[in-house]
Amino acid sequence: MRIEQRPTNRLRAALYGAAALLLALLAGLTGAAQGHAAAQWQAVPPPAPAGLSAYVPFDATSAVARSTVQTSTTCLPCEYEHTLWTRQAGAWRSLPLPPAGASTDVLTGTAPNDVWALGRGEWGDFGQYHWDGSRWTDRTLPNFEVLAARAVSPVSRTDVWAVGNYRESDGDVPGAVAHWNGSAWTLTKLGAPDAWTNIKAVHVVSAHDVWVVGSGGGRLYAAHYDGASWQEVALPRLSGLSATANAVTVRDGEVWIGGTDRNIYTDSGTPRAFVLHGNGTDWQTTYVPVPAPTGDASEDRMSVQALAVHDGTVWAGLYADRTKDRGLARWNGSTWETAAAPGATPGSEVTALYPTADGTLWANGLHYPNAYLKGYAASLAPSA
């Protein structure tokens, strides 16, 4: 005769409780995994049908932005009409343009009442203008062409870096870095003598750790500021004979530099998207793979236009031929994984990536409805 041993009521309750706890833990883990996998880009509602040709976020609900409409039917040259906006608590407000002819090609700032508009104006003049919430003030450094700028801190109005080139009276064009300290610019010329140097990107880790990159003398150019002086950093020569660096970021002390590599002396020299990463002395060269390569340089061209760190992962914003439908790439630790840009139509590109203090990554770029450029912005929340 077999005697069955039944658990006591107390033991049964304990078993049920343990099982329920285990199921809850599994459900939580599954939900977290699903939430992470489901994280998607969220489009920023634009203030105008023209979209957002520029979008610089200050935080989750505030930014400075620009809408652009092409007013010419041909591009000999192209003609555009720009409108500036600030976003405050999620609501859009129009912002007066800087003085007639001034550029809005480069925008930066820390708040809706602390905005900078920099670049080359419509009449070829270089200028830098500051908006304090009520009026624009001319803060121009003569002969300084700004190609990129970054306001460092969302709480400081006294720390703005701008990079580009400086037009010398004798015809030389050295690279240039300018720092705004709240009352004046300090400009430093960089690059080899007698070489046209364009500095196209800046990344500020701290007041004692600033990186700039670009090109000069037919090669890549990079320099580092340690708080006291600028030092050029040697970069490896790439496979092509014409390379330019368009983007730089730093992750845990490791520097990432991206751009375009091309051999201009061969008909088959397809522009390739490269990324270097290293410690400032030793570098590893990687290339972003072209989706469905055709062998045609005009269709397979790619370029890294922006770099940023999100959730510990390095992201690249890409330009690619519109038929490739790729505008983003992620570094998985060994290779680049490409993905569609968050634009509204196939063929979108990503021109800028901005991480904000809350861990959100913001993308700004262009897509091509009806053969005209149209801008967009989107955000990617941090994982739980």
Coordinates of N, CA, C and O in Angstrom, one line a residue, residues 251 254 256 275-277 284-289 312-314 329-338:
R251 N 34.1 58.4 -25.5 CA 33.4 57.5 -24.6 C 34.4 56.9 -23.6 O 35.3 56.2 -24.1
E254 N 37.9 57.1 -24.5 CA 38.3 56.7 -25.9 C 37.7 57.7 -26.9 O 36.5 58.0 -26.8
W256 N 36.5 58.9 -30.6 CA 35.9 58.4 -31.8 C 35.8 59.5 -32.8 O 35.3 60.6 -32.5
V275 N 35.4 55.4 -39.3 CA 35.4 55.8 -37.9 C 36.7 55.3 -37.4 O 37.1 54.1 -37.5
L276 N 37.5 56.2 -36.8 CA 38.7 55.9 -36.0 C 38.3 55.9 -34.6 O 37.6 56.8 -34.1
H277 N 38.9 55.0 -33.8 CA 38.8 55.1 -32.3 C 40.0 54.7 -31.7 O 40.7 53.7 -32.1
Q284 N 42.4 52.5 -34.2 CA 41.8 51.4 -35.0 C 40.9 52.1 -36.0 O 40.1 52.9 -35.7
T285 N 41.1 51.6 -37.3 CA 40.2 52.1 -38.4 C 39.1 51.2 -38.7 O 39.4 50.0 -38.9
T286 N 37.9 51.7 -38.8 CA 36.8 50.8 -39.2 C 36.0 51.6 -40.3 O 36.1 52.8 -40.4
Y287 N 35.2 50.8 -41.0 CA 34.4 51.4 -42.1 C 32.9 50.9 -41.9 O 32.7 49.7 -41.5
V288 N 32.0 51.8 -42.1 CA 30.6 51.4 -42.1 C 30.2 50.7 -43.4 O 30.5 51.3 -44.5
P289 N 29.7 49.5 -43.3 CA 29.4 48.8 -44.5 C 28.3 49.4 -45.3 O 27.3 50.0 -44.8
G312 N 25.8 54.1 -23.5 CA 27.1 53.4 -23.5 C 27.5 53.0 -24.9 O 28.6 52.4 -25.1
T313 N 26.6 53.1 -25.9 CA 26.9 52.7 -27.3 C 27.2 53.9 -28.2 O 26.6 54.9 -28.0
V314 N 28.2 53.8 -29.1 CA 28.5 54.8 -30.0 C 27.6 54.7 -31.2 O 27.5 53.7 -31.8
A329 N 24.1 54.2 -37.8 CA 24.9 53.0 -37.5 C 25.2 52.9 -36.0 O 25.4 54.0 -35.4
R330 N 25.3 51.7 -35.5 CA 25.6 51.5 -34.1 C 26.9 50.6 -34.0 O 27.0 49.6 -34.8
W331 N 27.8 50.9 -33.1 CA 29.0 50.0 -32.9 C 28.6 48.9 -31.9 O 28.2 49.2 -30.8
N332 N 28.7 47.7 -32.3 CA 28.3 46.6 -31.4 C 29.5 46.0 -30.7 O 29.4 44.9 -30.0
G333 N 30.6 46.6 -30.8 CA 31.8 46.1 -30.1 C 32.8 45.5 -31.1 O 34.0 45.4 -30.8
S334 N 32.4 45.2 -32.3 CA 33.3 44.6 -33.3 C 33.0 45.1 -34.7 O 33.9 45.0 -35.6
T335 N 31.8 45.6 -35.0 CA 31.5 46.1 -36.3 C 30.3 47.1 -36.2 O 29.7 47.3 -35.2
W336 N 30.1 47.8 -37.3 CA 29.0 48.7 -37.4 C 27.7 48.1 -38.0 O 27.8 47.4 -39.0
E337 N 26.6 48.3 -37.3 CA 25.3 47.8 -37.7 C 24.5 49.0 -38.2 O 24.2 50.0 -37.5
T338 N 24.1 49.0 -39.5 CA 23.4 50.1 -40.1 C 21.9 50.0 -39.8 O 21.4 48.9 -39.7

